[in-house]
CSV table of C-alpha atoms in Angstrom, one decimal:
chain,number,residue,atom,x,y,z
A,52,UNK,CA,-30.2,32.6,-74.6
A,53,UNK,CA,-33.6,34.2,-74.5
A,54,UNK,CA,-34.9,34.9,-71.1
A,55,UNK,CA,-38.1,33.1,-69.9
A,56,UNK,CA,-41.2,35.0,-68.9
A,57,UNK,CA,-42.3,34.8,-65.3
A,58,UNK,CA,-45.2,32.6,-66.5
A,59,UNK,CA,-42.7,30.4,-68.2
A,60,UNK,CA,-40.5,30.2,-65.1
A,61,UNK,CA,-43.5,29.3,-62.9
A,62,UNK,CA,-44.6,26.5,-65.4
A,63,UNK,CA,-41.1,25.2,-65.6
A,64,UNK,CA,-40.7,25.2,-61.8
A,65,UNK,CA,-44.0,23.5,-61.4
A,66,UNK,CA,-43.0,20.7,-64.0
A,67,UNK,CA,-39.7,20.2,-62.3
A,68,UNK,CA,-41.3,20.1,-58.9
A,69,UNK,CA,-43.8,17.5,-59.9
A,70,UNK,CA,-40.9,15.3,-61.2
A,71,UNK,CA,-38.9,15.5,-57.8
A,72,UNK,CA,-38.9,12.8,-55.3
A,73,UNK,CA,-37.7,15.2,-52.7
A,74,UNK,CA,-39.6,18.2,-51.3
A,75,UNK,CA,-38.9,21.2,-53.2
A,76,UNK,CA,-39.4,24.9,-52.2
A,77,UNK,CA,-38.5,28.3,-53.5
A,78,UNK,CA,-38.1,31.0,-50.9
A,79,UNK,CA,-37.6,34.7,-51.3
A,80,UNK,CA,-37.7,37.5,-48.7
A,81,UNK,CA,-38.3,34.8,-46.0
A,82,UNK,CA,-41.6,33.8,-47.7
A,83,UNK,CA,-42.4,30.5,-49.5
A,84,UNK,CA,-42.9,31.3,-53.2
A,85,UNK,CA,-43.4,27.9,-54.5
A,86,UNK,CA,-43.7,24.4,-52.9
A,87,UNK,CA,-44.0,21.1,-54.8
A,88,UNK,CA,-46.4,18.4,-54.0
A,89,UNK,CA,-43.8,16.5,-52.0
A,90,UNK,CA,-43.0,19.5,-49.9
A,91,UNK,CA,-46.7,20.0,-49.3
A,92,UNK,CA,-47.0,16.3,-48.1
A,93,UNK,CA,-43.9,16.6,-45.9
A,94,UNK,CA,-45.2,19.7,-44.2
A,95,UNK,CA,-48.8,18.4,-44.0
A,96,UNK,CA,-50.1,21.3,-46.1
A,97,UNK,CA,-53.0,21.4,-48.5
A,98,UNK,CA,-52.3,22.2,-52.2
A,99,UNK,CA,-51.2,25.9,-52.3
A,100,UNK,CA,-51.3,26.2,-48.6
A,101,UNK,CA,-47.5,26.8,-48.2
A,102,UNK,CA,-47.3,29.5,-50.8
A,103,UNK,CA,-46.8,32.9,-49.0
A,104,UNK,CA,-46.1,31.1,-45.7
A,105,UNK,CA,-43.3,32.5,-43.6
A,106,UNK,CA,-40.3,30.1,-44.1
A,107,UNK,CA,-39.2,30.8,-40.6
A,108,UNK,CA,-42.3,29.1,-39.1
A,109,UNK,CA,-41.2,25.8,-40.9
A,110,UNK,CA,-37.7,25.7,-39.1
A,111,UNK,CA,-37.5,24.4,-35.6
A,112,UNK,CA,-34.7,26.8,-34.7
A,113,UNK,CA,-36.8,29.8,-35.6
A,114,UNK,CA,-40.2,28.5,-34.7
A,115,UNK,CA,-40.1,30.3,-31.3
A,116,UNK,CA,-39.8,33.7,-33.1
A,117,UNK,CA,-43.2,33.2,-35.1
A,118,UNK,CA,-44.9,36.5,-35.3
A,119,UNK,CA,-41.7,38.5,-34.8
A,120,UNK,CA,-41.2,41.3,-37.2
A,121,UNK,CA,-37.8,40.2,-38.1
A,122,UNK,CA,-38.7,36.5,-38.8
A,123,UNK,CA,-38.4,36.8,-42.6
A,124,UNK,CA,-35.0,38.4,-42.4
A,125,UNK,CA,-33.9,35.8,-39.9
A,126,UNK,CA,-35.2,32.9,-42.3
A,127,UNK,CA,-33.2,34.5,-45.2
A,128,UNK,CA,-30.0,34.6,-43.1
A,129,UNK,CA,-30.7,30.9,-41.9
A,130,UNK,CA,-30.9,29.8,-45.5
A,131,UNK,CA,-27.8,31.8,-46.5
A,132,UNK,CA,-25.8,30.0,-43.9
A,133,UNK,CA,-26.8,26.7,-45.6
A,134,UNK,CA,-26.1,27.5,-49.2
A,135,UNK,CA,-24.1,24.9,-51.1
A,136,UNK,CA,-23.8,22.6,-48.1
A,137,UNK,CA,-25.7,19.5,-47.2
A,138,UNK,CA,-26.9,19.2,-43.7
A,139,UNK,CA,-29.6,18.1,-41.4
A,140,UNK,CA,-32.0,20.3,-39.4
A,141,UNK,CA,-35.3,19.9,-37.7
A,142,UNK,CA,-38.2,21.3,-39.5
A,143,UNK,CA,-41.8,21.9,-38.4
A,144,UNK,CA,-45.0,20.6,-40.1
A,145,UNK,CA,-48.1,22.9,-40.1
A,146,UNK,CA,-49.6,20.9,-37.2
A,147,UNK,CA,-46.5,21.7,-35.1
A,148,UNK,CA,-44.9,18.2,-35.3
A,149,UNK,CA,-41.2,18.3,-35.9
A,150,UNK,CA,-39.3,16.1,-38.2
A,151,UNK,CA,-35.6,15.7,-39.0
A,152,UNK,CA,-34.8,16.6,-42.6
A,153,UNK,CA,-31.7,16.8,-45.0
A,154,UNK,CA,-31.6,20.1,-46.7
A,155,UNK,CA,-29.8,21.3,-49.8
A,156,UNK,CA,-29.9,25.0,-50.5
A,157,UNK,CA,-28.9,26.8,-53.6
A,158,UNK,CA,-29.3,30.4,-54.7
A,159,UNK,CA,-31.3,30.7,-58.0
A,160,UNK,CA,-30.4,34.2,-58.9
A,161,UNK,CA,-27.6,35.8,-57.1
A,162,UNK,CA,-27.9,39.1,-58.8
A,163,UNK,CA,-31.6,39.6,-57.7
A,164,UNK,CA,-32.2,42.2,-55.0
A,165,UNK,CA,-33.7,39.5,-52.9
A,166,UNK,CA,-32.1,36.1,-53.3
A,167,UNK,CA,-34.3,33.3,-54.4
A,168,UNK,CA,-33.4,30.1,-52.4
A,169,UNK,CA,-34.1,26.8,-53.9
A,170,UNK,CA,-34.4,24.2,-51.1
A,171,UNK,CA,-34.7,20.5,-51.4
A,172,UNK,CA,-36.0,18.6,-48.3
A,173,UNK,CA,-35.8,14.9,-47.5
A,174,UNK,CA,-37.4,13.5,-44.4
A,175,UNK,CA,-34.7,11.4,-42.7
A,176,UNK,CA,-36.9,10.3,-39.8
A,177,UNK,CA,-36.5,6.6,-40.8
A,178,UNK,CA,-32.7,6.9,-41.2
A,179,UNK,CA,-32.4,8.6,-37.8
A,180,UNK,CA,-34.4,5.8,-36.3
A,181,UNK,CA,-32.3,3.2,-37.9
A,182,UNK,CA,-29.1,5.1,-36.7
A,183,UNK,CA,-30.5,5.3,-33.2
A,184,UNK,CA,-31.1,1.5,-33.2
A,185,UNK,CA,-27.6,0.9,-34.5
A,186,UNK,CA,-26.3,3.3,-31.8
A,187,UNK,CA,-28.1,1.4,-29.1
A,188,UNK,CA,-26.6,-1.9,-30.5
A,189,UNK,CA,-23.1,-0.4,-30.4
A,190,UNK,CA,-23.5,0.8,-26.8
A,191,UNK,CA,-24.8,-2.6,-25.8
A,192,UNK,CA,-21.8,-4.3,-27.6
A,193,UNK,CA,-19.4,-1.9,-25.9
A,194,UNK,CA,-20.8,-2.7,-22.5
A,195,UNK,CA,-20.3,-6.4,-23.2
A,196,UNK,CA,-16.7,-5.8,-24.4
A,197,UNK,CA,-15.9,-3.8,-21.3
A,198,UNK,CA,-17.5,-6.5,-19.0
A,199,UNK,CA,-15.4,-9.1,-20.8
A,200,UNK,CA,-12.3,-7.2,-20.4
A,201,UNK,CA,-13.1,-6.6,-16.6
A,202,UNK,CA,-13.6,-10.3,-16.2
A,203,UNK,CA,-10.3,-11.2,-18.0
A,204,UNK,CA,-8.5,-8.6,-15.8
A,205,UNK,CA,-9.9,-10.3,-12.6
A,206,UNK,CA,-8.8,-13.8,-13.9
A,207,UNK,CA,-5.4,-12.5,-14.8
A,208,UNK,CA,-5.2,-10.9,-11.2
A,209,UNK,CA,-6.1,-14.1,-9.7
A,210,UNK,CA,-3.6,-16.1,-11.7
A,211,UNK,CA,-0.9,-13.6,-11.1
A,212,UNK,CA,-0.9,-14.1,-7.3
A,213,UNK,CA,-1.4,-17.8,-6.4
A,214,UNK,CA,-1.4,-18.3,-2.7
A,215,UNK,CA,-0.3,-21.9,-2.2
A,216,UNK,CA,-0.4,-24.0,1.0
A,217,UNK,CA,2.8,-25.9,0.8
A,218,UNK,CA,2.7,-27.4,4.2
A,219,UNK,CA,0.5,-27.3,7.2
A,220,UNK,CA,0.7,-23.9,8.5
A,221,UNK,CA,3.0,-22.7,5.7
A,222,UNK,CA,1.9,-20.6,2.7
A,223,UNK,CA,3.9,-19.6,-0.3
A,224,UNK,CA,3.4,-16.7,-2.6
A,225,UNK,CA,5.4,-16.4,-5.7
A,226,UNK,CA,5.4,-12.7,-7.0
A,227,UNK,CA,5.8,-12.6,-10.7
A,228,UNK,CA,6.3,-9.6,-12.9
A,229,UNK,CA,6.4,-6.1,-11.2
A,230,UNK,CA,5.2,-4.9,-7.9
A,231,UNK,CA,3.3,-1.7,-7.8
A,232,UNK,CA,1.2,-0.1,-5.1
A,233,UNK,CA,-2.2,-1.6,-6.2
A,234,UNK,CA,-0.7,-5.1,-6.5
A,235,UNK,CA,1.0,-4.8,-3.1
A,236,UNK,CA,-2.3,-3.8,-1.6
A,237,UNK,CA,-4.0,-6.6,-3.3
A,238,UNK,CA,-1.3,-9.0,-2.2
A,239,UNK,CA,-1.5,-7.9,1.4
A,240,UNK,CA,-5.4,-8.2,1.4
A,241,UNK,CA,-5.3,-11.7,-0.2
A,242,UNK,CA,-2.5,-12.8,2.1
A,243,UNK,CA,-4.3,-11.7,5.2
A,244,UNK,CA,-7.4,-13.7,4.1
A,245,UNK,CA,-5.4,-16.8,3.3
A,246,UNK,CA,-3.4,-16.6,6.6
A,247,UNK,CA,-6.7,-16.5,8.6
A,248,UNK,CA,-8.3,-19.2,6.5
A,249,UNK,CA,-5.2,-21.6,6.7
A,250,UNK,CA,-4.2,-20.5,10.2
A,251,UNK,CA,-0.8,-20.1,8.7
A,252,UNK,CA,2.1,-19.3,10.9
A,253,UNK,CA,4.8,-18.8,8.2
A,254,UNK,CA,4.4,-17.2,4.8
A,255,UNK,CA,7.1,-17.5,2.2
A,256,UNK,CA,7.2,-14.6,-0.3
A,257,UNK,CA,9.2,-15.9,-3.3
A,258,UNK,CA,10.6,-13.1,-5.4
A,259,UNK,CA,12.4,-15.2,-7.9
A,260,UNK,CA,10.0,-14.2,-10.8
A,261,UNK,CA,9.8,-10.5,-9.8
A,262,UNK,CA,11.2,-8.7,-12.9
A,263,UNK,CA,10.9,-5.0,-12.1
A,264,UNK,CA,12.1,-4.0,-8.8
A,265,UNK,CA,12.5,-0.4,-7.8
A,266,UNK,CA,12.7,1.6,-4.5
A,267,UNK,CA,9.0,1.8,-4.2
A,268,UNK,CA,8.7,-2.0,-4.6
A,269,UNK,CA,11.2,-2.5,-1.8
A,270,UNK,CA,9.1,-0.4,0.5
A,271,UNK,CA,6.0,-2.2,-0.4
A,272,UNK,CA,7.5,-5.5,0.3
A,273,UNK,CA,8.7,-4.3,3.7
A,274,UNK,CA,5.1,-3.1,4.5
A,275,UNK,CA,3.7,-6.6,3.6
A,276,UNK,CA,6.2,-8.2,6.0
A,277,UNK,CA,5.3,-5.7,8.8
A,278,UNK,CA,1.6,-6.3,8.3
A,279,UNK,CA,2.0,-10.1,8.5
A,280,UNK,CA,4.3,-9.5,11.7
A,281,UNK,CA,1.4,-7.6,13.4
A,282,UNK,CA,-0.8,-10.6,13.2
A,283,UNK,CA,1.9,-12.9,14.4
A,284,UNK,CA,2.8,-14.6,11.2
A,285,UNK,CA,6.4,-15.0,10.3
A,286,UNK,CA,7.4,-13.8,6.9
A,287,UNK,CA,10.3,-15.3,4.9
A,288,UNK,CA,11.6,-13.9,1.8
A,289,UNK,CA,13.0,-16.1,-0.9
A,290,UNK,CA,14.8,-15.5,-4.1
A,291,UNK,CA,16.3,-12.1,-3.5
A,292,UNK,CA,18.4,-11.3,-6.5
A,293,UNK,CA,21.4,-8.9,-6.6
A,294,UNK,CA,19.4,-6.0,-7.8
A,295,UNK,CA,16.7,-6.3,-5.1
A,296,UNK,CA,19.5,-6.9,-2.4
A,297,UNK,CA,21.2,-3.7,-3.4
A,298,UNK,CA,18.0,-1.7,-3.3
A,299,UNK,CA,17.2,-3.0,0.2
A,300,UNK,CA,20.7,-2.1,1.5
A,301,UNK,CA,20.6,1.4,-0.2
A,302,UNK,CA,17.2,2.1,1.5
A,303,UNK,CA,18.1,0.4,4.8
A,304,UNK,CA,14.9,-1.5,4.5
A,305,UNK,CA,13.4,-2.9,7.7
A,306,UNK,CA,11.7,-6.3,6.9
A,307,UNK,CA,10.4,-6.6,10.3
A,308,UNK,CA,12.9,-9.3,11.2
A,309,UNK,CA,11.9,-11.4,8.2
A,310,UNK,CA,14.8,-13.7,7.2
A,311,UNK,CA,15.9,-13.7,3.7
A,312,UNK,CA,16.9,-16.7,1.6
A,313,UNK,CA,18.4,-17.2,-1.8
A,314,UNK,CA,16.0,-20.1,-2.7
A,315,UNK,CA,12.5,-21.2,-2.0
A,316,UNK,CA,14.0,-24.5,-0.7
A,317,UNK,CA,16.0,-22.8,2.0
A,318,UNK,CA,13.0,-20.7,3.0
A,319,UNK,CA,10.8,-23.9,3.3
A,320,UNK,CA,13.5,-25.6,5.4
A,321,UNK,CA,13.4,-22.5,7.7
A,322,UNK,CA,9.6,-22.5,7.8
A,323,UNK,CA,9.4,-26.2,8.7
A,324,UNK,CA,12.1,-25.7,11.5
A,325,UNK,CA,9.9,-22.8,12.9
A,326,UNK,CA,7.0,-25.2,13.1
A,327,UNK,CA,9.1,-27.9,14.8
A,328,UNK,CA,9.6,-30.0,11.9
A,329,UNK,CA,13.1,-31.0,10.7
A,330,UNK,CA,14.2,-32.1,7.3
A,331,UNK,CA,16.3,-35.3,7.0
A,332,UNK,CA,17.2,-37.6,4.1
A,333,UNK,CA,14.4,-40.0,4.9
A,334,UNK,CA,11.8,-37.2,4.8
A,335,UNK,CA,10.3,-34.8,7.4
A,336,UNK,CA,10.6,-35.8,11.0
B,252,UNK,CA,-20.5,23.2,-23.3
B,253,UNK,CA,-17.4,24.6,-25.0
B,254,UNK,CA,-18.1,26.4,-28.3
B,255,UNK,CA,-14.5,27.4,-28.8
B,256,UNK,CA,-13.3,24.6,-31.0
B,257,UNK,CA,-12.1,26.1,-34.4
B,258,UNK,CA,-11.6,22.6,-36.1
B,259,UNK,CA,-12.6,19.2,-35.9
B,260,UNK,CA,-9.0,18.2,-35.4
B,261,UNK,CA,-9.1,19.9,-32.0
B,262,UNK,CA,-12.3,18.2,-31.2
B,263,UNK,CA,-10.8,14.9,-32.2
B,264,UNK,CA,-7.6,15.4,-30.1
B,265,UNK,CA,-9.6,16.5,-27.1
B,266,UNK,CA,-11.8,13.5,-27.3
B,267,UNK,CA,-8.7,11.2,-27.7
B,268,UNK,CA,-7.1,12.8,-24.7
B,269,UNK,CA,-10.3,12.3,-22.6
B,270,UNK,CA,-10.9,8.7,-23.7
B,271,UNK,CA,-7.4,7.4,-23.7
B,272,UNK,CA,-8.2,3.8,-24.9
B,273,UNK,CA,-7.8,3.9,-28.8
B,274,UNK,CA,-10.4,1.1,-29.1
B,275,UNK,CA,-12.9,3.1,-27.2
B,276,UNK,CA,-12.1,6.2,-29.1
B,277,UNK,CA,-12.8,4.3,-32.4
B,278,UNK,CA,-16.1,3.1,-31.0
B,279,UNK,CA,-17.2,6.6,-30.1
B,280,UNK,CA,-16.0,7.9,-33.5
B,281,UNK,CA,-18.4,5.5,-35.1
B,282,UNK,CA,-21.2,6.5,-32.9
B,283,UNK,CA,-20.6,10.2,-34.0
B,284,UNK,CA,-20.5,9.1,-37.6
B,285,UNK,CA,-23.9,7.5,-37.2
B,286,UNK,CA,-25.4,10.5,-35.5
B,287,UNK,CA,-23.9,13.3,-37.6
B,288,UNK,CA,-22.5,11.7,-40.8
B,289,UNK,CA,-19.1,13.3,-39.9
B,290,UNK,CA,-15.8,11.2,-39.7
B,291,UNK,CA,-14.0,12.7,-36.8
B,292,UNK,CA,-11.1,10.3,-37.0
B,293,UNK,CA,-10.2,11.7,-40.5
B,294,UNK,CA,-12.3,14.7,-41.1
B,295,UNK,CA,-12.8,15.7,-44.8
B,296,UNK,CA,-11.4,19.1,-46.0
B,297,UNK,CA,-15.1,20.3,-46.2
B,298,UNK,CA,-16.0,19.4,-42.6
B,299,UNK,CA,-12.5,20.2,-40.9
B,300,UNK,CA,-13.1,24.0,-40.1
B,301,UNK,CA,-16.8,24.2,-40.9
B,302,UNK,CA,-18.4,26.0,-37.8
B,303,UNK,CA,-21.9,24.4,-38.0
B,304,UNK,CA,-20.3,20.9,-38.5
B,305,UNK,CA,-18.1,21.4,-35.5
B,306,UNK,CA,-21.0,22.6,-33.4
B,307,UNK,CA,-23.1,19.6,-34.5
B,308,UNK,CA,-20.3,17.2,-33.6
B,309,UNK,CA,-19.7,18.8,-30.2
B,310,UNK,CA,-23.5,18.7,-29.5
B,311,UNK,CA,-23.6,15.0,-30.5
B,312,UNK,CA,-20.8,14.2,-28.2
B,313,UNK,CA,-22.5,16.1,-25.3
B,314,UNK,CA,-25.7,14.1,-26.0
B,315,UNK,CA,-23.5,10.9,-25.7
B,316,UNK,CA,-22.1,12.1,-22.3
B,317,UNK,CA,-18.8,13.4,-23.5
B,318,UNK,CA,-18.4,17.1,-22.6
B,319,UNK,CA,-15.2,18.5,-23.9
B,320,UNK,CA,-13.0,21.2,-22.7
B,321,UNK,CA,-11.3,23.2,-25.4
B,322,UNK,CA,-8.4,23.9,-23.0
B,323,UNK,CA,-7.6,20.2,-22.8
B,324,UNK,CA,-6.3,20.2,-26.3
């Protein structure tokens, strides 16, 4: 293949440059050797104004080093790092305004003493703005999702601990699922509120639906009974299964004198008796 | 900011550890993709151990409020 003369090369580069939609630059020794019209428009330069300019002054990362002796060398190194990879960097117009750009850097003649870099530049300001708007939408969506999850958790918490007034002065609390420290604290707080509101004298804690019972749960249950005892409310425990009974014996749990019953019915009979009521076949006397 | 990550897999795992919730992790991965064009859930071979890409992703995460510790991986 015959080699092109320098003039031919310049003519070819200019023709290709005019046909490009992207900004096109050729940089060697850290200096702009050629810029197409799109590049001139992107950098706000007059025709021919970029030729001979220090490439480093067009790069935001290197802008602060303008005037430094090693700027051209740094610009060549900066371009070398970007060869054959597509990436985005902030560039600088001649008026000092920055803009985000997608760059594609290739080496034109690897055997030359000073490599000639061909650089294509696309202004991605609009895409960045669109991405920022989408990002803001995503953040707003996530905030709404988290708020909905928190609201659901609150509803589930409310539903998982119904405090029922089963008779005048008697509250019943069926515990369902597992009892952990957070739930025990929540149960205690809500029970104290309900006891004060209803002027309750007996609270029946029904454990029939408690699925997971461990040693810690037993201690937590005892602490609820003790707290209720301190404010003068009798606690009655109903629905103690074999597993819980064994755990209570093993740990020698003090339920603050709270009587235990196998069923809710027995506990209610006890509660009514405490309040001076007596159950008979005809009803409550 | 930790600059010590040597692969996007490490960044991804550190972020997963920090976030915990898989749905929230996915959401953050989409935001990172929007900002950097890099898929941190399944990084391409070209991106996986590319120093500049890793720094770009870590910087984007920091800008989003997620500073990662390399030691947490």
